[in-house]
PDB file of C-alpha atoms in Angstrom:
ATOM      1  CA  MET A   1      -5.093  14.619 -37.173  1.00 47.00           C
ATOM      2  CA  VAL A   2      -3.934  16.235 -34.470  1.00 50.00           C
ATOM      3  CA  ARG A   3      -0.283  16.595 -32.681  1.00 63.00           C
ATOM      4  CA  MET A   4       0.910  17.373 -29.849  1.00 66.00           C
ATOM      5  CA  ASN A   5       4.429  18.394 -28.342  1.00 75.00           C
ATOM      6  CA  THR A   6       7.746  17.945 -26.630  1.00 77.00           C
ATOM      7  CA  GLN A   7       5.234  18.435 -22.669  1.00 78.00           C
ATOM      8  CA  ASP A   8       2.225  16.556 -24.828  1.00 77.00           C
ATOM      9  CA  ARG A   9       4.222  13.266 -25.277  1.00 85.00           C
ATOM     10  CA  LEU A  10       5.799  13.879 -21.428  1.00 84.00           C
ATOM     11  CA  LYS A  11       3.520  13.979 -19.820  1.00 86.00           C
ATOM     12  CA  TRP A  12       1.446  10.760 -21.746  1.00 87.00           C
ATOM     13  CA  ARG A  13       4.654   8.499 -21.736  1.00 91.00           C
ATOM     14  CA  GLY A  14       4.461   9.245 -17.579  1.00 91.00           C
ATOM     15  CA  ILE A  15       0.437   8.028 -17.902  1.00 91.00           C
ATOM     16  CA  ALA A  16       2.378   4.557 -19.699  1.00 93.00           C
ATOM     17  CA  MET A  17       4.565   4.103 -16.805  1.00 93.00           C
ATOM     18  CA  LEU A  18       1.785   4.791 -13.339  1.00 92.00           C
ATOM     19  CA  LEU A  19      -0.289   2.855 -15.584  1.00 92.00           C
ATOM     20  CA  ALA A  20       2.512   0.200 -16.008  1.00 93.00           C
ATOM     21  CA  ALA A  21       3.740   0.897 -12.228  1.00 92.00           C
ATOM     22  CA  ALA A  22      -0.466   0.604 -11.235  1.00 89.00           C
ATOM     23  CA  LEU A  23      -0.663  -2.517 -13.000  1.00 88.00           C
ATOM     24  CA  ILE A  24       2.613  -4.305 -11.130  1.00 89.00           C
ATOM     25  CA  TRP A  25       1.552  -3.624  -7.537  1.00 85.00           C
ATOM     26  CA  GLY A  26      -2.198  -5.140  -7.743  1.00 80.00           C
ATOM     27  CA  THR A  27      -0.037  -8.301  -9.441  1.00 80.00           C
ATOM     28  CA  ALA A  28       1.923  -8.527  -6.091  1.00 78.00           C
ATOM     29  CA  PHE A  29      -0.207  -8.779  -3.199  1.00 71.00           C
ATOM     30  CA  ALA A  30      -0.144 -12.720  -4.058  1.00 70.00           C
ATOM     31  CA  ALA A  31       3.817 -12.855  -3.796  1.00 76.00           C
ATOM     32  CA  GLN A  32       3.203 -10.179  -0.291  1.00 73.00           C
ATOM     33  CA  ARG A  33       0.669 -13.256   0.952  1.00 71.00           C
ATOM     34  CA  ILE A  34       3.353 -16.232  -0.006  1.00 78.00           C
ATOM     35  CA  ALA A  35       5.767 -13.414   1.746  1.00 80.00           C
ATOM     36  CA  GLY A  36       4.234 -13.037   4.317  1.00 76.00           C
ATOM     37  CA  GLN A  37       3.428 -17.271   5.811  1.00 81.00           C
ATOM     38  CA  TYR A  38       7.052 -16.893   5.931  1.00 87.00           C
ATOM     39  CA  ILE A  39       8.984 -13.670   7.729  1.00 89.00           C
ATOM     40  CA  GLY A  40       7.273 -11.053   9.711  1.00 88.00           C
ATOM     41  CA  ALA A  41       5.965  -7.470   8.123  1.00 86.00           C
ATOM     42  CA  PHE A  42       9.535  -5.912   8.888  1.00 92.00           C
ATOM     43  CA  THR A  43      11.016  -8.094   7.305  1.00 93.00           C
ATOM     44  CA  PHE A  44       9.247  -8.197   4.170  1.00 90.00           C
ATOM     45  CA  ASN A  45       9.530  -4.927   4.117  1.00 91.00           C
ATOM     46  CA  ALA A  46      12.966  -4.259   4.889  1.00 94.00           C
ATOM     47  CA  VAL A  47      14.166  -7.075   2.911  1.00 94.00           C
ATOM     48  CA  ARG A  48      12.491  -6.598  -0.166  1.00 92.00           C
ATOM     49  CA  PHE A  49      13.004  -2.452   0.002  1.00 95.00           C
ATOM     50  CA  LEU A  50      16.984  -2.995   0.137  1.00 95.00           C
ATOM     51  CA  ILE A  51      16.235  -5.656  -3.110  1.00 95.00           C
ATOM     52  CA  GLY A  52      15.295  -2.112  -5.023  1.00 94.00           C
ATOM     53  CA  THR A  53      17.810  -0.117  -3.690  1.00 95.00           C
ATOM     54  CA  ALA A  54      20.310  -3.186  -4.862  1.00 94.00           C
ATOM     55  CA  THR A  55      18.379  -2.987  -8.237  1.00 93.00           C
ATOM     56  CA  LEU A  56      18.844  -0.511  -9.028  1.00 93.00           C
ATOM     57  CA  LEU A  57      22.945   1.051  -7.461  1.00 92.00           C
ATOM     58  CA  PRO A  58      23.894  -0.493 -10.761  1.00 92.00           C
ATOM     59  CA  VAL A  59      22.431   1.545 -12.713  1.00 89.00           C
ATOM     60  CA  ILE A  60      22.875   4.208 -11.157  1.00 91.00           C
ATOM     61  CA  LEU A  61      26.473   3.566 -11.437  1.00 90.00           C
ATOM     62  CA  VAL A  62      27.006   1.968 -15.138  1.00 89.00           C
ATOM     63  CA  SER A  63      24.484   6.044 -15.797  1.00 86.00           C
ATOM     64  CA  VAL A  64      27.541   8.081 -14.028  1.00 86.00           C
ATOM     65  CA  ARG A  65      30.099   6.091 -15.955  1.00 87.00           C
ATOM     66  CA  ARG A  66      28.690   6.391 -19.380  1.00 86.00           C
ATOM     67  CA  ASN A  67      28.328  10.241 -18.659  1.00 81.00           C
ATOM     68  CA  ARG A  68      31.859  10.703 -17.644  1.00 83.00           C
ATOM     69  CA  ARG A  69      32.909   8.326 -20.018  1.00 83.00           C
ATOM     70  CA  MET A  70      30.630  11.204 -23.121  1.00 80.00           C
ATOM     71  CA  GLY A  71      32.755  14.009 -21.129  1.00 77.00           C
ATOM     72  CA  LYS A  72      28.466  14.539 -19.939  1.00 77.00           C
ATOM     73  CA  PRO A  73      28.088  16.443 -17.267  1.00 75.00           C
ATOM     74  CA  VAL A  74      27.380  13.844 -13.527  1.00 72.00           C
ATOM     75  CA  ASP A  75      24.136  15.894 -11.573  1.00 78.00           C
ATOM     76  CA  LEU A  76      22.439  13.382  -9.381  1.00 81.00           C
ATOM     77  CA  GLY A  77      21.344  15.866  -7.864  1.00 78.00           C
ATOM     78  CA  GLY A  78      23.484  16.867  -4.809  1.00 87.00           C
ATOM     79  CA  ARG A  79      22.277  17.328  -1.169  1.00 91.00           C
ATOM     80  CA  LYS A  80      18.531  18.424  -2.632  1.00 93.00           C
ATOM     81  CA  LEU A  81      18.531  14.140  -3.703  1.00 93.00           C
ATOM     82  CA  ILE A  82      19.804  12.956  -0.246  1.00 95.00           C
ATOM     83  CA  VAL A  83      17.041  15.849   1.990  1.00 96.00           C
ATOM     84  CA  GLY A  84      13.945  14.608  -1.086  1.00 95.00           C
ATOM     85  CA  GLY A  85      14.894  10.586  -0.985  1.00 95.00           C
ATOM     86  CA  THR A  86      15.174  10.852   2.483  1.00 96.00           C
ATOM     87  CA  LEU A  87      11.852  12.161   3.082  1.00 97.00           C
ATOM     88  CA  CYS A  88      10.653   9.825   0.578  1.00 96.00           C
ATOM     89  CA  GLY A  89      12.205   7.036   1.838  1.00 96.00           C
ATOM     90  CA  LEU A  90      10.412   7.855   5.513  1.00 97.00           C
ATOM     91  CA  ALA A  91       7.141   8.313   4.007  1.00 96.00           C
ATOM     92  CA  LEU A  92       7.261   5.178   2.530  1.00 95.00           C
ATOM     93  CA  PHE A  93       9.104   3.090   5.748  1.00 96.00           C
ATOM     94  CA  PHE A  94       5.586   3.687   7.958  1.00 96.00           C
ATOM     95  CA  ALA A  95       3.587   3.473   4.972  1.00 93.00           C
ATOM     96  CA  GLY A  96       4.258   0.050   3.762  1.00 89.00           C
ATOM     97  CA  ASN A  97       4.451  -0.723   7.585  1.00 90.00           C
ATOM     98  CA  LEU A  98       1.277   0.308   8.613  1.00 91.00           C
ATOM     99  CA  GLN A  99      -0.652  -0.873   6.223  1.00 83.00           C
ATOM    100  CA  GLN A 100       1.059  -5.195   6.773  1.00 79.00           C
ATOM    101  CA  PHE A 101      -0.479  -3.778  10.466  1.00 82.00           C
ATOM    102  CA  GLY A 102      -3.058  -2.703   8.918  1.00 81.00           C
ATOM    103  CA  ILE A 103      -3.930  -5.889   7.058  1.00 75.00           C
ATOM    104  CA  GLU A 104      -3.709  -8.298   9.631  1.00 73.00           C
ATOM    105  CA  ARG A 105      -6.371  -7.152  12.071  1.00 77.00           C
ATOM    106  CA  THR A 106      -9.159  -5.661   9.349  1.00 71.00           C
ATOM    107  CA  THR A 107     -10.289  -7.341   6.306  1.00 66.00           C
ATOM    108  CA  ALA A 108      -8.729  -6.675   2.527  1.00 62.00           C
ATOM    109  CA  GLY A 109     -11.684  -4.863   0.602  1.00 62.00           C
ATOM    110  CA  LYS A 110     -11.712  -2.915   3.905  1.00 70.00           C
ATOM    111  CA  ALA A 111      -7.626  -2.126   4.105  1.00 71.00           C
ATOM    112  CA  GLY A 112      -7.805  -1.320  -0.133  1.00 70.00           C
ATOM    113  CA  PHE A 113     -10.702   0.851   0.684  1.00 72.00           C
ATOM    114  CA  ILE A 114      -8.907   3.107   2.739  1.00 77.00           C
ATOM    115  CA  THR A 115      -5.383   2.555   1.085  1.00 78.00           C
ATOM    116  CA  ALA A 116      -6.799   4.389  -1.653  1.00 77.00           C
ATOM    117  CA  LEU A 117      -8.292   7.321   0.221  1.00 81.00           C
ATOM    118  CA  TYR A 118      -4.815   8.901  -0.741  1.00 85.00           C
ATOM    119  CA  ILE A 119      -6.251  10.380  -4.383  1.00 81.00           C
ATOM    120  CA  VAL A 120      -8.229  12.641  -2.059  1.00 83.00           C
ATOM    121  CA  LEU A 121      -5.277  13.258   0.120  1.00 86.00           C
ATOM    122  CA  VAL A 122      -3.641  14.525  -2.701  1.00 87.00           C
ATOM    123  CA  PRO A 123      -5.497  16.840  -4.112  1.00 86.00           C
ATOM    124  CA  ILE A 124      -6.487  18.366  -0.135  1.00 85.00           C
ATOM    125  CA  PHE A 125      -2.689  18.566   0.437  1.00 85.00           C
ATOM    126  CA  SER A 126      -1.702  20.139  -3.359  1.00 84.00           C
ATOM    127  CA  ILE A 127      -4.585  23.327  -2.316  1.00 82.00           C
ATOM    128  CA  PRO A 128      -1.720  25.034   0.449  1.00 80.00           C
ATOM    129  CA  LEU A 129       1.268  24.255  -1.511  1.00 76.00           C
ATOM    130  CA  LYS A 130      -1.632  26.530  -4.691  1.00 75.00           C
ATOM    131  CA  LYS A 131      -1.542  23.447  -7.033  1.00 77.00           C
ATOM    132  CA  ARG A 132      -5.169  23.417  -7.036  1.00 77.00           C
ATOM    133  CA  PRO A 133      -6.865  20.637  -8.821  1.00 78.00           C
ATOM    134  CA  GLY A 134      -9.462  21.199 -11.288  1.00 81.00           C
ATOM    135  CA  LEU A 135     -12.862  20.698 -11.611  1.00 82.00           C
ATOM    136  CA  ALA A 136     -12.000  17.586 -13.066  1.00 81.00           C
ATOM    137  CA  THR A 137      -9.592  15.822 -10.883  1.00 82.00           C
ATOM    138  CA  TRP A 138     -11.990  16.800  -8.188  1.00 86.00           C
ATOM    139  CA  VAL A 139     -14.827  14.976 -10.269  1.00 86.00           C
ATOM    140  CA  GLY A 140     -12.800  11.757 -10.696  1.00 84.00           C
ATOM    141  CA  THR A 141     -11.347  11.615  -7.069  1.00 84.00           C
ATOM    142  CA  ALA A 142     -15.675  11.218  -6.883  1.00 88.00           C
ATOM    143  CA  VAL A 143     -16.191   9.335  -9.441  1.00 87.00           C
ATOM    144  CA  ALA A 144     -13.110   6.790  -8.637  1.00 84.00           C
ATOM    145  CA  LEU A 145     -14.842   6.379  -4.602  1.00 84.00           C
ATOM    146  CA  VAL A 146     -17.303   5.391  -5.566  1.00 87.00           C
ATOM    147  CA  GLY A 147     -15.739   3.026  -8.002  1.00 84.00           C
ATOM    148  CA  MET A 148     -13.419   1.690  -4.950  1.00 78.00           C
ATOM    149  CA  TYR A 149     -15.978   1.467  -2.392  1.00 82.00           C
ATOM    150  CA  LEU A 150     -17.559  -1.414  -5.166  1.00 83.00           C
ATOM    151  CA  LEU A 151     -14.325  -2.970  -5.585  1.00 74.00           C
ATOM    152  CA  CYS A 152     -13.204  -3.621  -1.947  1.00 71.00           C
ATOM    153  CA  MET A 153     -16.956  -3.414   0.098  1.00 71.00           C
ATOM    154  CA  LYS A 154     -18.078  -6.355   0.334  1.00 66.00           C
ATOM    155  CA  GLU A 155     -18.596  -5.996   4.359  1.00 63.00           C
ATOM    156  CA  GLY A 156     -20.341  -3.075   6.461  1.00 63.00           C
ATOM    157  CA  PHE A 157     -18.513  -0.564   7.470  1.00 60.00           C
ATOM    158  CA  THR A 158     -16.592   0.114  11.587  1.00 66.00           C
ATOM    159  CA  VAL A 159     -13.592   0.797  12.126  1.00 67.00           C
ATOM    160  CA  SER A 160     -11.463  -0.355  14.374  1.00 73.00           C
ATOM    161  CA  THR A 161      -7.582  -0.847  14.979  1.00 82.00           C
ATOM    162  CA  GLY A 162      -6.769  -2.458  11.800  1.00 79.00           C
ATOM    163  CA  ASP A 163      -8.727   0.078   9.954  1.00 80.00           C
ATOM    164  CA  LEU A 164      -6.356   3.453  11.624  1.00 86.00           C
ATOM    165  CA  TYR A 165      -3.742   1.965  11.324  1.00 89.00           C
ATOM    166  CA  VAL A 166      -4.984   1.474   7.696  1.00 84.00           C
ATOM    167  CA  LEU A 167      -6.063   5.246   7.321  1.00 87.00           C
ATOM    168  CA  GLY A 168      -2.563   6.245   9.015  1.00 91.00           C
ATOM    169  CA  CYS A 169      -0.545   3.875   5.523  1.00 91.00           C
ATOM    170  CA  ALA A 170      -3.298   5.942   3.041  1.00 88.00           C
ATOM    171  CA  VAL A 171      -1.144   9.332   5.009  1.00 93.00           C
ATOM    172  CA  CYS A 172       1.512   8.673   4.661  1.00 95.00           C
ATOM    173  CA  PHE A 173       1.376   7.154   1.278  1.00 92.00           C
ATOM    174  CA  ALA A 174      -0.500  11.288   0.103  1.00 91.00           C
ATOM    175  CA  VAL A 175       2.804  12.561   1.587  1.00 94.00           C
ATOM    176  CA  GLN A 176       4.820  10.372  -0.159  1.00 94.00           C
ATOM    177  CA  ILE A 177       3.052  10.983  -3.452  1.00 92.00           C
ATOM    178  CA  MET A 178       3.482  15.066  -2.962  1.00 93.00           C
ATOM    179  CA  LEU A 179       7.646  14.777  -2.513  1.00 94.00           C
ATOM    180  CA  VAL A 180       7.608  12.874  -5.103  1.00 92.00           C
ATOM    181  CA  ASP A 181       5.962  15.971  -6.848  1.00 90.00           C
ATOM    182  CA  HIS A 182       8.355  18.247  -5.551  1.00 91.00           C
ATOM    183  CA  TYR A 183      12.215  16.601  -5.202  1.00 93.00           C
ATOM    184  CA  SER A 184      11.434  14.320  -8.541  1.00 89.00           C
ATOM    185  CA  PRO A 185      11.422  17.631 -11.472  1.00 90.00           C
ATOM    186  CA  VAL A 186      15.309  19.120  -9.582  1.00 90.00           C
ATOM    187  CA  VAL A 187      17.038  15.782  -9.473  1.00 91.00           C
ATOM    188  CA  ASN A 188      17.761  11.948 -11.075  1.00 90.00           C
ATOM    189  CA  GLY A 189      15.317  10.522 -10.647  1.00 89.00           C
ATOM    190  CA  VAL A 190      16.404   6.275 -10.432  1.00 90.00           C
ATOM    191  CA  ALA A 191      19.147   8.687  -8.229  1.00 92.00           C
ATOM    192  CA  LEU A 192      16.111   8.928  -5.478  1.00 93.00           C
ATOM    193  CA  SER A 193      14.383   6.325  -5.603  1.00 92.00           C
ATOM    194  CA  CYS A 194      17.208   4.095  -4.532  1.00 93.00           C
ATOM    195  CA  ILE A 195      17.597   6.145  -1.257  1.00 95.00           C
ATOM    196  CA  GLN A 196      14.237   6.007  -1.116  1.00 95.00           C
ATOM    197  CA  PHE A 197      14.759   2.157  -0.217  1.00 95.00           C
ATOM    198  CA  PHE A 198      18.015   2.808   1.236  1.00 96.00           C
ATOM    199  CA  VAL A 199      16.208   4.235   3.740  1.00 97.00           C
ATOM    200  CA  ALA A 200      13.211   3.068   4.333  1.00 96.00           C
ATOM    201  CA  GLY A 201      15.232  -0.455   4.075  1.00 96.00           C
ATOM    202  CA  VAL A 202      17.294   0.280   6.404  1.00 96.00           C
ATOM    203  CA  LEU A 203      14.680   1.829   9.339  1.00 96.00           C
ATOM    204  CA  GLY A 204      13.045  -1.737   8.685  1.00 95.00           C
ATOM    205  CA  LEU A 205      16.573  -3.470   9.716  1.00 95.00           C
ATOM    206  CA  ILE A 206      15.618  -2.220  13.216  1.00 95.00           C
ATOM    207  CA  PRO A 207      12.367  -3.272  14.838  1.00 95.00           C
ATOM    208  CA  ALA A 208      13.209  -6.372  12.343  1.00 94.00           C
ATOM    209  CA  LEU A 209      16.468  -7.967  13.921  1.00 93.00           C
ATOM    210  CA  LEU A 210      15.101  -6.630  17.903  1.00 93.00           C
ATOM    211  CA  LEU A 211      11.250  -7.543  17.361  1.00 92.00           C
ATOM    212  CA  GLU A 212      10.416 -10.317  14.454  1.00 90.00           C
ATOM    213  CA  ARG A 213      14.391 -11.702  14.704  1.00 88.00           C
ATOM    214  CA  PRO A 214      13.944 -13.322  11.259  1.00 87.00           C
ATOM    215  CA  ALA A 215      16.294 -16.416  10.714  1.00 89.00           C
ATOM    216  CA  VAL A 216      17.817 -16.403   7.304  1.00 90.00           C
ATOM    217  CA  SER A 217      16.437 -20.225   6.583  1.00 91.00           C
ATOM    218  CA  ALA A 218      12.466 -17.402   6.856  1.00 90.00           C
ATOM    219  CA  ILE A 219      13.738 -15.322   4.233  1.00 91.00           C
ATOM    220  CA  LEU A 220      15.615 -17.979   2.017  1.00 91.00           C
ATOM    221  CA  ALA A 221      12.016 -19.876   2.204  1.00 91.00           C
ATOM    222  CA  ALA A 222      10.754 -16.481   0.532  1.00 89.00           C
ATOM    223  CA  TRP A 223      13.101 -15.752  -2.627  1.00 90.00           C
ATOM    224  CA  GLN A 224      11.195 -16.451  -4.502  1.00 90.00           C
ATOM    225  CA  PRO A 225       8.020 -13.680  -3.446  1.00 88.00           C
ATOM    226  CA  LEU A 226      11.141 -11.338  -2.157  1.00 92.00           C
ATOM    227  CA  LEU A 227      12.267 -11.277  -5.670  1.00 92.00           C
ATOM    228  CA  PHE A 228       9.577 -10.616  -7.118  1.00 90.00           C
ATOM    229  CA  VAL A 229       8.421  -7.988  -5.619  1.00 89.00           C
ATOM    230  CA  GLY A 230      11.587  -6.198  -4.632  1.00 92.00           C
ATOM    231  CA  VAL A 231      12.382  -6.456  -8.452  1.00 93.00           C
ATOM    232  CA  LEU A 232      10.084  -5.212 -10.031  1.00 91.00           C
ATOM    233  CA  SER A 233       7.232  -4.148  -7.297  1.00 89.00           C
ATOM    234  CA  CYS A 234      10.234  -1.136  -6.092  1.00 90.00           C
ATOM    235  CA  GLY A 235      13.140  -1.512  -8.547  1.00 90.00           C
ATOM    236  CA  LEU A 236      10.451  -0.857 -11.663  1.00 92.00           C
ATOM    237  CA  ALA A 237       7.100   1.091 -10.778  1.00 92.00           C
ATOM    238  CA  TYR A 238       8.521   2.538  -7.918  1.00 90.00           C
ATOM    239  CA  THR A 239      11.153   4.002 -10.336  1.00 91.00           C
ATOM    240  CA  PHE A 240       7.798   4.531 -12.547  1.00 92.00           C
ATOM    241  CA  GLN A 241       6.441   6.360 -10.407  1.00 92.00           C
ATOM    242  CA  ILE A 242       8.755   8.761 -10.000  1.00 92.00           C
ATOM    243  CA  LEU A 243      10.200   9.835 -13.384  1.00 91.00           C
ATOM    244  CA  ALA A 244       6.189  10.113 -14.176  1.00 92.00           C
ATOM    245  CA  GLN A 245       5.806  12.537 -11.965  1.00 90.00           C
ATOM    246  CA  ARG A 246       7.856  14.948 -13.355  1.00 89.00           C
ATOM    247  CA  ASP A 247       5.475  15.332 -16.116  1.00 89.00           C
ATOM    248  CA  VAL A 248       2.323  14.011 -14.621  1.00 90.00           C
ATOM    249  CA  PRO A 249       0.527  16.034 -11.826  1.00 88.00           C
ATOM    250  CA  ALA A 250       0.620  14.676  -8.296  1.00 87.00           C
ATOM    251  CA  PRO A 251      -3.282  14.367  -8.097  1.00 85.00           C
ATOM    252  CA  ILE A 252      -3.958  12.513 -11.621  1.00 86.00           C
ATOM    253  CA  ALA A 253      -0.486  10.750 -10.121  1.00 89.00           C
ATOM    254  CA  SER A 254      -2.386   9.447  -7.181  1.00 86.00           C
ATOM    255  CA  LEU A 255      -6.042   8.655  -9.430  1.00 85.00           C
ATOM    256  CA  ILE A 256      -4.111   6.340 -11.966  1.00 88.00           C
ATOM    257  CA  MET A 257      -1.489   4.734  -9.273  1.00 88.00           C
ATOM    258  CA  SER A 258      -4.895   3.890  -7.522  1.00 83.00           C
ATOM    259  CA  LEU A 259      -5.572   1.683 -10.431  1.00 84.00           C
ATOM    260  CA  GLU A 260      -3.340  -1.366  -8.248  1.00 83.00           C
ATOM    261  CA  SER A 261      -7.065  -2.419  -7.284  1.00 78.00           C
ATOM    262  CA  VAL A 262      -8.914  -3.010 -10.426  1.00 80.00           C
ATOM    263  CA  PHE A 263      -6.176  -5.254 -12.061  1.00 81.00           C
ATOM    264  CA  ALA A 264      -5.417  -6.443  -8.430  1.00 75.00           C
ATOM    265  CA  ALA A 265      -9.008  -7.710  -8.665  1.00 76.00           C
ATOM    266  CA  LEU A 266      -9.024  -8.611 -12.413  1.00 78.00           C
ATOM    267  CA  ALA A 267      -5.102 -10.760 -12.144  1.00 73.00           C
ATOM    268  CA  GLY A 268      -7.413 -12.637  -9.398  1.00 70.00           C
ATOM    269  CA  VAL A 269      -9.802 -13.294 -11.882  1.00 74.00           C
ATOM    270  CA  LEU A 270      -7.399 -14.345 -14.967  1.00 76.00           C
ATOM    271  CA  LEU A 271      -4.352 -15.633 -13.149  1.00 69.00           C
ATOM    272  CA  LEU A 272      -6.324 -17.726  -9.893  1.00 63.00           C
ATOM    273  CA  ASN A 273      -9.679 -18.141 -11.015  1.00 71.00           C
ATOM    274  CA  GLU A 274     -11.477 -15.624  -8.963  1.00 68.00           C
ATOM    275  CA  SER A 275     -15.477 -14.498  -9.779  1.00 74.00           C
ATOM    276  CA  MET A 276     -16.175 -10.791  -9.727  1.00 73.00           C
ATOM    277  CA  SER A 277     -19.914 -10.123  -8.583  1.00 81.00           C
ATOM    278  CA  THR A 278     -21.398  -6.685 -10.654  1.00 85.00           C
ATOM    279  CA  ARG A 279     -20.951  -4.726  -8.609  1.00 83.00           C
ATOM    280  CA  GLU A 280     -17.111  -5.580  -9.030  1.00 79.00           C
ATOM    281  CA  ALA A 281     -17.149  -5.365 -11.944  1.00 83.00           C
ATOM    282  CA  VAL A 282     -18.695  -2.498 -12.097  1.00 87.00           C
ATOM    283  CA  GLY A 283     -16.050  -0.481  -9.516  1.00 83.00           C
ATOM    284  CA  CYS A 284     -13.551  -1.589 -11.968  1.00 81.00           C
ATOM    285  CA  VAL A 285     -15.525   0.961 -15.295  1.00 85.00           C
ATOM    286  CA  LEU A 286     -15.915   3.561 -12.475  1.00 86.00           C
ATOM    287  CA  MET A 287     -12.148   3.285 -11.726  1.00 82.00           C
ATOM    288  CA  LEU A 288     -11.230   3.172 -14.961  1.00 79.00           C
ATOM    289  CA  ALA A 289     -13.675   5.549 -16.224  1.00 85.00           C
ATOM    290  CA  ALA A 290     -12.645   8.511 -13.207  1.00 83.00           C
ATOM    291  CA  VAL A 291      -8.675   8.133 -15.478  1.00 77.00           C
ATOM    292  CA  LEU A 292      -9.840   8.710 -18.405  1.00 77.00           C
ATOM    293  CA  LEU A 293     -12.328  11.766 -17.735  1.00 80.00           C
ATOM    294  CA  VAL A 294      -9.537  13.764 -16.004  1.00 75.00           C
ATOM    295  CA  GLN A 295      -7.654  13.203 -18.874  1.00 69.00           C
ATOM    296  CA  LEU A 296     -10.665  14.254 -21.904  1.00 69.00           C
ATOM    297  CA  TRP A 297     -12.167  16.336 -19.298  1.00 68.00           C
ATOM    298  CA  HIS A 298     -10.940  19.972 -19.118  1.00 57.00           C
ATOM    299  CA  PRO A 299     -13.686  22.054 -18.516  1.00 57.00           C
ATOM    300  CA  GLY A 300     -13.679  25.322 -20.184  1.00 51.00           C
ATOM    301  CA  GLN A 301      -9.769  25.268 -22.149  1.00 48.00           C
ATOM    302  CA  ARG A 302     -10.411  26.965 -25.224  1.00 45.00           C
ATOM    303  CA  LYS A 303     -10.588  23.696 -28.345  1.00 43.00           C
ATOM    304  CA  LYS A 304      -7.683  23.973 -30.333  1.00 41.00           C
ATOM    305  CA  PRO A 305      -8.195  24.085 -33.719  1.00 38.00           C
ATOM    306  CA  GLU A 306      -7.499  20.561 -35.525  1.00 37.00           C
ATOM    307  CA  GLY A 307      -3.702  20.508 -36.037  1.00 36.00           C
ATOM    308  CA  GLU A 308      -2.690  23.456 -33.463  1.00 33.00           C
ATOM    309  CA  VAL A 309       0.031  22.624 -31.415  1.00 31.00           C
ATOM    310  CA  ARG A 310      -0.182  23.809 -27.749  1.00 30.00           C
ATOM    311  CA  ALA A 311       2.858  26.189 -26.666  1.00 27.00           C
TER     312      ALA A 311
END
């Protein structure tokens, strides 16, 4: 039996967190569509990010007080936390709203596929930062891209204004993943998540109030889907992402998070009685295979005797 050291256990814990995040994001699409019937994109994103902030703030305060009572040092990250949270919040603000604008102007399938291009952009962005992805990551990315195409694309590929919005969203999500990869190992993960939501939410309030002028009654009418995406999709899933990326490299993390589309398709089948074509099923299998390939295939790595513990 192969024993795992602490580093390996943390890595697999991170993978489990990323899978949970992808599951939550995938099943949250229905809630997002429902909320969109009542309020505009800026209002929707601003409210859900601020709900995410309110969800995490008590967790941070309780943790700080407990550590102080136990005489433990309290260090959330200082200036790095503020800078990192602000930058992540900026990226999240642009990503979320560009995606919403794009979805309104293109098909859901194309939006899902183009958004998932961050699985290609993250490894590319990693190269200048001297975090060159391995062969397994590149092969897994290619396989996942084919799977995503089969799952999402049901029509001819022509570029529209909406597609360009969603492409901008993919770039912003890739930047957010890289920022989390940089800051999550050196600051408190929950606090980083809380600050990014606060920044994204406050930024969203400005165009929401100026352009959409939402009525309180409209927001209250959408309270159920807003609460779902605010607490679970934001408060829990994005925090899982930040905590997980301490131990899972950004290119691999982006691949796992792209399973959001697979979970969305499966949720449609199980919860909404939707059907899945053979083409879509093959796409799901390819994406799952890509994630397993990256985790299990290590070309060029020396095979260790059974029972050996890695340093």
